[in-house]
Every structure is written in C-alpha cells, then in structure tokens.
PDB file of C-alpha atoms and ligand atoms in Angstrom:
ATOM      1  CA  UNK A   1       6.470 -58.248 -44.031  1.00 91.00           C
ATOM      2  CA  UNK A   2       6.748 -54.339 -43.526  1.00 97.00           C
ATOM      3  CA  UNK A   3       4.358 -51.832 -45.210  1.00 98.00           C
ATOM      4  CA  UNK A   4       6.122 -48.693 -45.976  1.00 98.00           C
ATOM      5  CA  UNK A   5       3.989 -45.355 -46.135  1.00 98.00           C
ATOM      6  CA  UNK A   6       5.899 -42.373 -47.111  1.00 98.00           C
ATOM      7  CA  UNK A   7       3.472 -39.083 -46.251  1.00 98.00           C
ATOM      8  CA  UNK A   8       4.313 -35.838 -47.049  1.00 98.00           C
ATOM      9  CA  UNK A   9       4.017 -34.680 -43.493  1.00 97.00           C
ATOM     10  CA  UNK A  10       3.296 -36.023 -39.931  1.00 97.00           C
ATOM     11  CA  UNK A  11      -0.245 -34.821 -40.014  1.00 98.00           C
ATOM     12  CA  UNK A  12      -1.319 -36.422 -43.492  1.00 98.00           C
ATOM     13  CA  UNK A  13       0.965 -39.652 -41.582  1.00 98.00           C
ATOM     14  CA  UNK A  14      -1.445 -39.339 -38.560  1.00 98.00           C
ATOM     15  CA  UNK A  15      -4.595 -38.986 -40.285  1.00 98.00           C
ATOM     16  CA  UNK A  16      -3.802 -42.544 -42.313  1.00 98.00           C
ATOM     17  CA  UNK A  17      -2.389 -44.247 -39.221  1.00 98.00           C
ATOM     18  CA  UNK A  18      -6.209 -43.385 -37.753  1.00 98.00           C
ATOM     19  CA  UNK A  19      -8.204 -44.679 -40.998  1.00 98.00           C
ATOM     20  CA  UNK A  20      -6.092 -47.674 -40.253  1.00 98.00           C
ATOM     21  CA  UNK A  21      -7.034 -47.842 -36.540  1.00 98.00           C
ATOM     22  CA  UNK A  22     -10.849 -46.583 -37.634  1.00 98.00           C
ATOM     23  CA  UNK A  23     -11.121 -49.825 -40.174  1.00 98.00           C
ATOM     24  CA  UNK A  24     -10.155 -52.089 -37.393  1.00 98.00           C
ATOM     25  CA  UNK A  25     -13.103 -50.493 -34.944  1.00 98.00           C
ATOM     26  CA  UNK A  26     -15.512 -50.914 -38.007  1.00 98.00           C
ATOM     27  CA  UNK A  27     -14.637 -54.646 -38.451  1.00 98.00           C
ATOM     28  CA  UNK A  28     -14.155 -55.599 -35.136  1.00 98.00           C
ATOM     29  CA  UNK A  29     -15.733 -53.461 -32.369  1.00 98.00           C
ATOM     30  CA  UNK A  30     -14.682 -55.271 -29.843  1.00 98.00           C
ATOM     31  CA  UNK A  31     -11.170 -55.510 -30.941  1.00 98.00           C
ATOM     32  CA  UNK A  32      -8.196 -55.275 -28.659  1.00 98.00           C
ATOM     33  CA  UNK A  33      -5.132 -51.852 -29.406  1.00 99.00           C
ATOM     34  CA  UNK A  34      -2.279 -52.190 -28.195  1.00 99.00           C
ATOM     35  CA  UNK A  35      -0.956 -48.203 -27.162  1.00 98.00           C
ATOM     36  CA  UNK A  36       1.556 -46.124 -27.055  1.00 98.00           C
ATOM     37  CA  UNK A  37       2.555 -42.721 -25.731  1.00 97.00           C
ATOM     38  CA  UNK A  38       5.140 -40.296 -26.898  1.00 95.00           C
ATOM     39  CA  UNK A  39       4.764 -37.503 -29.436  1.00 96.00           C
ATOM     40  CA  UNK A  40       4.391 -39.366 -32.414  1.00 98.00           C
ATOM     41  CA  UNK A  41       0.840 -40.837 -31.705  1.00 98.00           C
ATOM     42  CA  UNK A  42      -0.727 -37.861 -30.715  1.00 98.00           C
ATOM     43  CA  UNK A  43      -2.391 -36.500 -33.737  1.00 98.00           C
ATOM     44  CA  UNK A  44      -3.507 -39.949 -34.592  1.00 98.00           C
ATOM     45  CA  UNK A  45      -5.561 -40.199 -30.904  1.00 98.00           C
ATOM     46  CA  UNK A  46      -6.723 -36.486 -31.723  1.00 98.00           C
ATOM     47  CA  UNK A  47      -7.842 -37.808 -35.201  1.00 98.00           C
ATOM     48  CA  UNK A  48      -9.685 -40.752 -33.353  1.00 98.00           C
ATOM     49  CA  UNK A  49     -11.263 -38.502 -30.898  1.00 98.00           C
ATOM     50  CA  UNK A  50     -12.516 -36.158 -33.939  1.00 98.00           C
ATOM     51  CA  UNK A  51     -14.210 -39.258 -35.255  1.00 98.00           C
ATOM     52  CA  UNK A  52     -15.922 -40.627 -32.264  1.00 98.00           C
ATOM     53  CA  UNK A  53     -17.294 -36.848 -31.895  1.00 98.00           C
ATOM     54  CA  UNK A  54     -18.289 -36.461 -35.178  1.00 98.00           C
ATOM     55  CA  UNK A  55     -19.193 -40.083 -36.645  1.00 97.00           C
ATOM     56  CA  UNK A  56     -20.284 -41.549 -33.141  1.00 96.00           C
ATOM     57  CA  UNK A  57     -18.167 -44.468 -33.894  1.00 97.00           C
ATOM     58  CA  UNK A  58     -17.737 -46.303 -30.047  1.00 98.00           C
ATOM     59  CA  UNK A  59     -15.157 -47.623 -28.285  1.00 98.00           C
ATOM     60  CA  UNK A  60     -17.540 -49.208 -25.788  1.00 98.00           C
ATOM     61  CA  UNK A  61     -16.466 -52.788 -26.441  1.00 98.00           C
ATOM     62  CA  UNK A  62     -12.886 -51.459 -27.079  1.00 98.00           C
ATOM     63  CA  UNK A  63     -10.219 -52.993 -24.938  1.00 98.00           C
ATOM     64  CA  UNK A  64      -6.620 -51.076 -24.705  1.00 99.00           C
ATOM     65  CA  UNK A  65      -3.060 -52.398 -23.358  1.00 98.00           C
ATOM     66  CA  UNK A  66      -0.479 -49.396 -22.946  1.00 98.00           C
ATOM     67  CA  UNK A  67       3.619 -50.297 -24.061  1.00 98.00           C
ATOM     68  CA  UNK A  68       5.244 -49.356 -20.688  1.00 98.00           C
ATOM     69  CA  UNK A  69       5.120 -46.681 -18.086  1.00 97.00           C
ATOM     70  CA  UNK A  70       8.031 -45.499 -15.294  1.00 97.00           C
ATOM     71  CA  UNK A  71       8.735 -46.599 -12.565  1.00 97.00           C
ATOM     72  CA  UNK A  72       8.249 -45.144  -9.297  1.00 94.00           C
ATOM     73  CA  UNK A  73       5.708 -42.623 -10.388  1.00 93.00           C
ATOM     74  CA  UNK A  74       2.078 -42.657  -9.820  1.00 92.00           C
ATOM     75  CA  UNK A  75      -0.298 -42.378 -11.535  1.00 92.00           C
ATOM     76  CA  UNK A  76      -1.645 -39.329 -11.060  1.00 92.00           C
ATOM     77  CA  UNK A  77       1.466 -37.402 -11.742  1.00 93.00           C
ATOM     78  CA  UNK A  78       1.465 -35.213 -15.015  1.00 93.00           C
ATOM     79  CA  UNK A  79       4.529 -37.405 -16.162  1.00 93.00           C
ATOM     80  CA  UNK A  80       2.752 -41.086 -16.073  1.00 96.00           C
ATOM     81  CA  UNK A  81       2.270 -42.540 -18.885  1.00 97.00           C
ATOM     82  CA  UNK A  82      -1.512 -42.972 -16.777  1.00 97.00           C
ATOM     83  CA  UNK A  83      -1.964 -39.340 -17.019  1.00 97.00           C
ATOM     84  CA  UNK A  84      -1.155 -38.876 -20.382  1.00 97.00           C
ATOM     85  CA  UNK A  85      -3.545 -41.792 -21.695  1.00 98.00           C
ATOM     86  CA  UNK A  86      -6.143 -40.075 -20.071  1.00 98.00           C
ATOM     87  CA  UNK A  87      -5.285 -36.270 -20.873  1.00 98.00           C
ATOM     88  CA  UNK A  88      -4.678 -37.567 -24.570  1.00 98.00           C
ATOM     89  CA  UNK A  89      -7.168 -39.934 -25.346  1.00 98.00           C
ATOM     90  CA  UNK A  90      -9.096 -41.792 -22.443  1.00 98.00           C
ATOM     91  CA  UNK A  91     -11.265 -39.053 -21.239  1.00 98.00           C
ATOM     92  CA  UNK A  92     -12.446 -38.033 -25.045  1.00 98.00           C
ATOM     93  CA  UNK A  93     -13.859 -41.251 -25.748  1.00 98.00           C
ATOM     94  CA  UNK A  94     -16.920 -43.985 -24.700  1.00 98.00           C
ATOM     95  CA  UNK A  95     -14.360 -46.151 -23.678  1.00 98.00           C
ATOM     96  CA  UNK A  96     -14.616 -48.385 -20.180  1.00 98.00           C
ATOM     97  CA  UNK A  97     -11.747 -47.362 -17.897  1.00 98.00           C
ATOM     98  CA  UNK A  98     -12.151 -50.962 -16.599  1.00 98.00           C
ATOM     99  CA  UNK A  99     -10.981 -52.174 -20.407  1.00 98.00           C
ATOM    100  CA  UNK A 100      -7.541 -49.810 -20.325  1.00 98.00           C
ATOM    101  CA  UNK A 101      -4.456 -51.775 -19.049  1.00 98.00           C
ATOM    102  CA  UNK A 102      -1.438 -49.776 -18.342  1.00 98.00           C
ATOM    103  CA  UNK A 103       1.761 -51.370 -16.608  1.00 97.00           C
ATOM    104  CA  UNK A 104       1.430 -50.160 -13.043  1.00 94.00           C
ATOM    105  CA  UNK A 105       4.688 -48.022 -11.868  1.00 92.00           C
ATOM    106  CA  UNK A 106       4.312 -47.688  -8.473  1.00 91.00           C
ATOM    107  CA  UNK A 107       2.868 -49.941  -6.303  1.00 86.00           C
ATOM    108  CA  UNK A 108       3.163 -53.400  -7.000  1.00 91.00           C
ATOM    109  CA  UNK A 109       4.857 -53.657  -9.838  1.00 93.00           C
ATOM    110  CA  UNK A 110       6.976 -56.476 -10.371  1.00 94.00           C
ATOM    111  CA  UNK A 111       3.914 -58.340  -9.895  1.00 95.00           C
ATOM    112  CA  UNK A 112       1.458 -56.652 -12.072  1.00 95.00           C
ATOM    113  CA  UNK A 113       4.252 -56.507 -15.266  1.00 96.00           C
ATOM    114  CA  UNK A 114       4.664 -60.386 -14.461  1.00 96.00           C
ATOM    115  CA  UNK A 115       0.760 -61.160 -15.239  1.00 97.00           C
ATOM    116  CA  UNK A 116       0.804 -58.239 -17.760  1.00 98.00           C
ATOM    117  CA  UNK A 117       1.405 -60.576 -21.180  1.00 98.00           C
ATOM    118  CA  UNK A 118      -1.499 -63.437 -19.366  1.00 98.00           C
ATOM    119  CA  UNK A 119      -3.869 -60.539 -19.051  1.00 98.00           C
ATOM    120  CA  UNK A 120      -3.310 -59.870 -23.202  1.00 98.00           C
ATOM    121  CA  UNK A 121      -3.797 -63.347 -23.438  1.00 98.00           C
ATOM    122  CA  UNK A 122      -6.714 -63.424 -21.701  1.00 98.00           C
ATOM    123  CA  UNK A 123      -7.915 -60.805 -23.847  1.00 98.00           C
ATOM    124  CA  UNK A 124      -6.939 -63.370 -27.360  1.00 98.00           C
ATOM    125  CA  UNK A 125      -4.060 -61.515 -27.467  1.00 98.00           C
ATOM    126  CA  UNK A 126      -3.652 -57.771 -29.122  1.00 98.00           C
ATOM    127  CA  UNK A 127      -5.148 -57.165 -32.786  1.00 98.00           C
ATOM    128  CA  UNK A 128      -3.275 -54.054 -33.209  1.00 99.00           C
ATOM    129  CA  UNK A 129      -0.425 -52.786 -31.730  1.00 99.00           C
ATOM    130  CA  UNK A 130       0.705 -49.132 -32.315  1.00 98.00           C
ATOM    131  CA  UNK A 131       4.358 -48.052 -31.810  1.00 98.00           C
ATOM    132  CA  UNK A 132       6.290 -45.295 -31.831  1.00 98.00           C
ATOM    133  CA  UNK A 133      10.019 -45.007 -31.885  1.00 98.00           C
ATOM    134  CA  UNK A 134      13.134 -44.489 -29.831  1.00 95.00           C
ATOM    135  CA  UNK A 135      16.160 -42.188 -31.468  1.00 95.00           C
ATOM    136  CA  UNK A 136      18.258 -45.831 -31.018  1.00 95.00           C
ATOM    137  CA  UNK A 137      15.235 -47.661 -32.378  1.00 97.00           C
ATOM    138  CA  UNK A 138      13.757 -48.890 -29.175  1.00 96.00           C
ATOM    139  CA  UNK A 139      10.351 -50.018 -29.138  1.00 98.00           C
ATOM    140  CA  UNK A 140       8.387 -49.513 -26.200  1.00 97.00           C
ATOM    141  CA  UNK A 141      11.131 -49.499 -23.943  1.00 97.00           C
ATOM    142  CA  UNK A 142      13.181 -52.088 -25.234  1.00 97.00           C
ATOM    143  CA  UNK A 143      16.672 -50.551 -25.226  1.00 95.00           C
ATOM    144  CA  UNK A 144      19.450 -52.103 -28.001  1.00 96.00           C
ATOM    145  CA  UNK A 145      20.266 -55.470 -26.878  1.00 97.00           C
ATOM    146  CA  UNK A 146      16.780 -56.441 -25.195  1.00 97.00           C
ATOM    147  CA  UNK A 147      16.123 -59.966 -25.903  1.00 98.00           C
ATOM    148  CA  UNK A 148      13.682 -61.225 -28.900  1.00 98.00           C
ATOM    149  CA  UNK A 149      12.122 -62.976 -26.379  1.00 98.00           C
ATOM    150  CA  UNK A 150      11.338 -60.705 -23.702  1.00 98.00           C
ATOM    151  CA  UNK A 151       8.472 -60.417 -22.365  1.00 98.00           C
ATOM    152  CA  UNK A 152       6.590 -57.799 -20.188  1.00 98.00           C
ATOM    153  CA  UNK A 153       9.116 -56.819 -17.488  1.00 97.00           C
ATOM    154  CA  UNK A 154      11.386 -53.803 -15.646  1.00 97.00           C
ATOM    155  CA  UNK A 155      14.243 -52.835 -17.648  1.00 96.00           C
ATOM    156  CA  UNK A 156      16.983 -49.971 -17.254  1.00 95.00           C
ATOM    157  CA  UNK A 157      16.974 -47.102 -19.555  1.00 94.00           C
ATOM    158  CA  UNK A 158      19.756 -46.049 -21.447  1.00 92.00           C
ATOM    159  CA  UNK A 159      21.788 -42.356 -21.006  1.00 94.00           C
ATOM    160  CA  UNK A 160      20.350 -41.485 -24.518  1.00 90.00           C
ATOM    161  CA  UNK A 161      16.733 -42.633 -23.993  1.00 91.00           C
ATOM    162  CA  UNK A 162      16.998 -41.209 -20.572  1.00 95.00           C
ATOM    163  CA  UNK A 163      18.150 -37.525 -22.280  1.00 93.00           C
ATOM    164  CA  UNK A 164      15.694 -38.121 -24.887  1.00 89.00           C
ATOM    165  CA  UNK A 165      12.705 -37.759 -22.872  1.00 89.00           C
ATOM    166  CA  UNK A 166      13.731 -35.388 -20.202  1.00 92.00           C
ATOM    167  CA  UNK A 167      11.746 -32.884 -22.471  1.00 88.00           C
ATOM    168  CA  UNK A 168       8.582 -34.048 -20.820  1.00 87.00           C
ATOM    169  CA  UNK A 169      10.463 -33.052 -17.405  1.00 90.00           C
ATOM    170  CA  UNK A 170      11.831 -30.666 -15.253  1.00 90.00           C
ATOM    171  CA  UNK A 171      15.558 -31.535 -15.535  1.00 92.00           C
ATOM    172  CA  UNK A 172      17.274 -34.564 -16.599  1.00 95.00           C
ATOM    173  CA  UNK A 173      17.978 -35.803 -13.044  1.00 93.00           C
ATOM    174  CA  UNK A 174      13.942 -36.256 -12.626  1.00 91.00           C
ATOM    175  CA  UNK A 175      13.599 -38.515 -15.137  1.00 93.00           C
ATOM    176  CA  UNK A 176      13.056 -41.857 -13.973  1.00 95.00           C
ATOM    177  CA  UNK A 177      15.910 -44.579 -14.333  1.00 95.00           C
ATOM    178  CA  UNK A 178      13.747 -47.550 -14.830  1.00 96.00           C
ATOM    179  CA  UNK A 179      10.489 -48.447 -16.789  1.00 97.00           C
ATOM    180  CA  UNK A 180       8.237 -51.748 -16.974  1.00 97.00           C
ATOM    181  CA  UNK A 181       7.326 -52.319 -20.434  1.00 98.00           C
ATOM    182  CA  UNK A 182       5.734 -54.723 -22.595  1.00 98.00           C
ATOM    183  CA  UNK A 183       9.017 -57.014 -24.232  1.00 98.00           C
ATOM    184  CA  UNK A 184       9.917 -57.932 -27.574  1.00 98.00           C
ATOM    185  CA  UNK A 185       8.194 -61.203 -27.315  1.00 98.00           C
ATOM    186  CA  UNK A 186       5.028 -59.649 -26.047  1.00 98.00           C
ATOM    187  CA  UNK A 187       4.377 -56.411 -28.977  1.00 98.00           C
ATOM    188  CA  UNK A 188       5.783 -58.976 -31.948  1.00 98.00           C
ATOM    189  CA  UNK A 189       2.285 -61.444 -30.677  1.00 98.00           C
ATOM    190  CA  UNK A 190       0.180 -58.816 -31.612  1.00 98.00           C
ATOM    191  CA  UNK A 191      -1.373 -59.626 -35.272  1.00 98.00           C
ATOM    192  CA  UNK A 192      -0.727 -56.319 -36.916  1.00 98.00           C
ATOM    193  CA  UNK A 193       1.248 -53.671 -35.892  1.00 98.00           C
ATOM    194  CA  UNK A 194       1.723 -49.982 -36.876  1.00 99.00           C
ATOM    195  CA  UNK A 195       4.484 -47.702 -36.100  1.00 98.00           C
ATOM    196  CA  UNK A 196       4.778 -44.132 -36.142  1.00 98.00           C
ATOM    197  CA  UNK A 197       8.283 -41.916 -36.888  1.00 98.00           C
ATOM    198  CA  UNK A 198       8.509 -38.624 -37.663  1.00 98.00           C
ATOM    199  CA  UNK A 199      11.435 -36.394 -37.640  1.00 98.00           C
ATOM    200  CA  UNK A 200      15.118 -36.660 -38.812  1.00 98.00           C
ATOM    201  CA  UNK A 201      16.173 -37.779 -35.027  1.00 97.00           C
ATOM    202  CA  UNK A 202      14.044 -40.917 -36.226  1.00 98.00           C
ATOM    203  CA  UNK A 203      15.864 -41.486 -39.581  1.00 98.00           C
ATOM    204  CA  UNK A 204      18.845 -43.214 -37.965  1.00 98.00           C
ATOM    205  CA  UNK A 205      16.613 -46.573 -36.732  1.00 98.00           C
ATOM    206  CA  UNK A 206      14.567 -46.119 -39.761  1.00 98.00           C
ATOM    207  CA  UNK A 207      17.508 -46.674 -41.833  1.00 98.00           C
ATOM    208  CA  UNK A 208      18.586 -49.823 -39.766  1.00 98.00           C
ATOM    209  CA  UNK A 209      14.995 -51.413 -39.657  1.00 98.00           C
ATOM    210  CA  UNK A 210      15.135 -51.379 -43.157  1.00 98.00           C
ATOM    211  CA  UNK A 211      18.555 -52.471 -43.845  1.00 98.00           C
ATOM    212  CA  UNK A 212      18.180 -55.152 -41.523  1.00 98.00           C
ATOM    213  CA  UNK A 213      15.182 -56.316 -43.547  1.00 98.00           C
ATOM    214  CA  UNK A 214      17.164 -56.537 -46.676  1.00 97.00           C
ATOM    215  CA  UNK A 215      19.993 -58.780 -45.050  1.00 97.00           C
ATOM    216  CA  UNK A 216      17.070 -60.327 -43.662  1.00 97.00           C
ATOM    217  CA  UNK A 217      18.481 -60.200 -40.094  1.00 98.00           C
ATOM    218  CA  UNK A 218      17.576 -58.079 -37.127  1.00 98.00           C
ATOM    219  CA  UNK A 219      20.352 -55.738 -35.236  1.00 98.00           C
ATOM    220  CA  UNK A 220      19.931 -56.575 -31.653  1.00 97.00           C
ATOM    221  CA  UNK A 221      21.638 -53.043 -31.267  1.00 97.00           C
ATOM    222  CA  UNK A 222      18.402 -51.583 -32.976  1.00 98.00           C
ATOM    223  CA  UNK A 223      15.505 -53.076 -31.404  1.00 98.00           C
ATOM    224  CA  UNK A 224      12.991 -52.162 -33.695  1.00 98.00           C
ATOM    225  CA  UNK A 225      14.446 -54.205 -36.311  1.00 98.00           C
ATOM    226  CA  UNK A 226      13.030 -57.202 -34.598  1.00 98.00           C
ATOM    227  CA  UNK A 227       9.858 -56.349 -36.703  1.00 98.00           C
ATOM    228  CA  UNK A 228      11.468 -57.992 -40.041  1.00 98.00           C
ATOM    229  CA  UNK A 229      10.085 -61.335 -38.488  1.00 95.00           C
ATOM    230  CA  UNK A 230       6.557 -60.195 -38.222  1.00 98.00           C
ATOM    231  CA  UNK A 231       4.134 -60.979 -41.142  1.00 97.00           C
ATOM    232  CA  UNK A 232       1.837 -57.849 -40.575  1.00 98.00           C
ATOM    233  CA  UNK A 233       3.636 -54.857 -40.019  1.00 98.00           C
ATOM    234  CA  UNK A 234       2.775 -50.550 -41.204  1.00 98.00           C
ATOM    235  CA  UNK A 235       5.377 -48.100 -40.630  1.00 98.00           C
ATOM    236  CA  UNK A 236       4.196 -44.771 -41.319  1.00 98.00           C
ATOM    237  CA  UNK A 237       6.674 -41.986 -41.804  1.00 98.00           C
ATOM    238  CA  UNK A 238       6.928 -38.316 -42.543  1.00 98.00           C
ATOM    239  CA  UNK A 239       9.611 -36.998 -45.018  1.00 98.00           C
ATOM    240  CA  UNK A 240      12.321 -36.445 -42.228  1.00 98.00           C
ATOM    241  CA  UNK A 241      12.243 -39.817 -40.852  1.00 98.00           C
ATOM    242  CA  UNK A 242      12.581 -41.635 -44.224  1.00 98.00           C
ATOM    243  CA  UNK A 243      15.522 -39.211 -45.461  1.00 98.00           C
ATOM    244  CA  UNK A 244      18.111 -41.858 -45.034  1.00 98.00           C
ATOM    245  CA  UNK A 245      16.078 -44.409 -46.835  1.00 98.00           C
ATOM    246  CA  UNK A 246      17.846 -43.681 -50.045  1.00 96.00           C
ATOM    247  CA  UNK A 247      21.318 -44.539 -48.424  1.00 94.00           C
ATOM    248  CA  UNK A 248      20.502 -48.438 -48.285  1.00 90.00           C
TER     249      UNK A 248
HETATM  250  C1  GLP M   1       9.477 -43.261 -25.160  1.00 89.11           C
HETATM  251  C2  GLP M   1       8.457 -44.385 -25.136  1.00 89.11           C
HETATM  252  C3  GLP M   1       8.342 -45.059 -26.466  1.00 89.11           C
HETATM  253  C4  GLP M   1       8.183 -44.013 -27.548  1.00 89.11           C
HETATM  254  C5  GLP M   1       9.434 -43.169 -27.595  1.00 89.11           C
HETATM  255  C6  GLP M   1       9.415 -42.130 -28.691  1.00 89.11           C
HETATM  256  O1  GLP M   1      10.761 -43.685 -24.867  1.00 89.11           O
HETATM  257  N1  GLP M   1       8.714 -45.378 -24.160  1.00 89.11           N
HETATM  258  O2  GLP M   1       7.253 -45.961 -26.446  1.00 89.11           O
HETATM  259  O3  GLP M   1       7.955 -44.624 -28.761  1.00 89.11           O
HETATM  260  O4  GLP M   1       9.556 -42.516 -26.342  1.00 89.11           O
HETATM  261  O5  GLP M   1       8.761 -40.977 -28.273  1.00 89.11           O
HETATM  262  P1  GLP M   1       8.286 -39.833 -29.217  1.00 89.11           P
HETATM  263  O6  GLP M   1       7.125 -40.356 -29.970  1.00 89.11           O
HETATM  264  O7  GLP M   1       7.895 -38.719 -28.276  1.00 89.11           O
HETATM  265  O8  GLP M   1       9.420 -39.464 -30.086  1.00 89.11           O
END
C-alpha cells in the first residue's frame, strides 16, 4: 500500500520525511535505515542532523545500510557514495562508523555485494528504507528491466542514468559505467519504506508508479513501480514531481 504526501515544496517534503525517520529513532533506538544518496535526501539528513544537535536525540545504537555505490572508485574520492555519507550525514552525528554499511566499490567487490543482503539479515533485516528516484524510475540502481528478484549485486548503468548524474562530475566520460547496488528483492524486505522525488524530471516515474498501482501491476520498464507489492510504503513529493498525477 503507498502513502501519498503532496508538500508544497521540497523543504516542507524534507522536514516530514525526517519526523518520519525521527519517530522511528524514538520507538526503536536501535533500529536499522536503510540510505540513500542523491539530491533528494539531503535536506532530510540536514533536518536529522539539526535534531541530534538540538534535541540530543542519538544514533548510538543506530545501524545504517547505504543503496549502492560505483564501481571502481574509492572511497575516499569526493564522488563515492563513502564520501558523501560522511560529508552529508556520518560525521554530524553519534553514530558508530563500525554500524554504517556501504557496498564497497573498489576492492573486493563482487564479494562484499554477494554477503551484502546476509549482513542486513544479520542485522533482522532493514526497518526503514529511504529512496530516492531515478528520471526512468530506478531505485537504487536498479535500471528498467532489473529483476523483482534481484538481490544485492553489480549492474550496468544506463546512457540516461549515466547523463543524469554526470552533474556530480567532471565530464560525462568520468562517470563510472557500473555500480553495485542493493536489488529489488533486497530494498522491497525492508518493512517500511520512504521515497523522496522532487522536481518535474521526477514526474515521469511518478506518474507510472502510480498508474501501475491502479492496474495493479508493476512496469518492469519503471523499476520503482515494483513498490505496488509492498504493504508499507511513503512517497513524499514536492509540487513538480506530482504534476502529472492528474493525467492518470
Ligand atoms: C542515483 C542513485 C539513486 C538516486 C538517484 C536520484 O542514480 N543511485 O539512488 O535515487 O540518483 O538522484 P537525485 O536524488 O540526485 O535526483
């Protein structure tokens, strides 16, 4: 079942998505979040990191799994999804680096993203699971047709998704051609999930998760629409992203 929340802008989105995160920590403090990077999370972490300055609330017992991050890159460089957990929201916070679980990139790989989803398990598995969004509605980095049942694993990156983010780089030819991330499989286990979209290059996907949830059958051309089969599932949007809404 999907939760739709409407806000009148991203911040006002960003500042509910972090009372919903916020709720969690004061119910369970030891739960387990499921993270993602991108632009659309951001003011939420910065809303979370107001909090724990201001209301003290701890994320000592806190345990995190990141989506996906490149391959090939290490950690340390500015363009890792490593760096920006820790530039974003890691080093604000009480939390134990030892309890943060990113997909390693570079050395290793293939055999870290293969124990990835037994590590989550380990961990009873991920209570909340935040999401942004792709412009062809892939989730993490499950390009249109990954399989519902994938699980944590390397995967090729389309031209668009690959144009998409070579804002965060140089010039298109640095951006990596490859990415682990968590599968379809793995982020529909988590009990609740939120995602975030914001923008009109967002209102495309937004239109298909929807429309796939009122023929009550997912688009395996729109990833995200693989959420219609979860029984727990927020999607926060600002005014641009839901624009198309009205077309269903
Ligand atoms: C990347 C990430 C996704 C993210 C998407 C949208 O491709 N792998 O997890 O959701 O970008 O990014 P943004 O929030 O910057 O629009």
């Amino acid at each position: 079942m999907i939760k739709l929340i409407v806000a009148s802008s991203k911040q006002k989105a960003s500042k509910k998505a972090a009372q919903i995160i916020i709720e969690l920590l004061n119910k369970k403090p030891n739960c387990v979040l499921g993270l993602a990077t991108g632009q659309s999370p951001i003011l939420t972490y910065q809303e979370l990191i107001q909090d724990h300055l201001k209301n003290k609330r701890s994320y000592s017992n806190v345990t995190t799994f990141n989506l996906d991050e490149y391959v090939g890159v290490n950690v340390n460089n500015k363009i890792s999804y490593h760096y920006y957990m820790k530039t974003n929201l890691f080093d604000y916070l009480d939390i134990k680096k030892e309890n943060t679980f990113i997909p390693q990139g570079d050395s290793n790989y293939l055999e870290y993203a293969n124990k990835y989803d037994d590590l989550i398990a380990l961990k009873n598995g991920i209570d909340l699971q935040i999401l942004g969004l792709g412009e062809n509605g892939h989730i993490g980095f499950n390009e249109p047709g990954s399989n519902p049942n994938s699980k944590t694993r390397v995967v090729n990156l389309t031209k668009s998704t690959i144009k998409a983010n070579s804002r965060f780089f140089n010039s298109i030819e640095d951006v990596p051609k490859q990415a682990i991330s968590m599968g379809i499989k793995s982020i529909l286990s988590a009990k609740k999930i939120l995602l975030l979209a914001f923008g009109s290059k967002k209102a495309n996907a937004i239109k298909e998760l929807f429309k796939a949830q009122k023929l009550k059958k997912p688009n395996i051309n729109v990833p995200c629409t693989y959420l219609i089969n979860h029984e727990n599932v927020v999607v926060i949007l600002d005014l641009k992203a839901a624009a198309l809404l009205k077309e269903i």
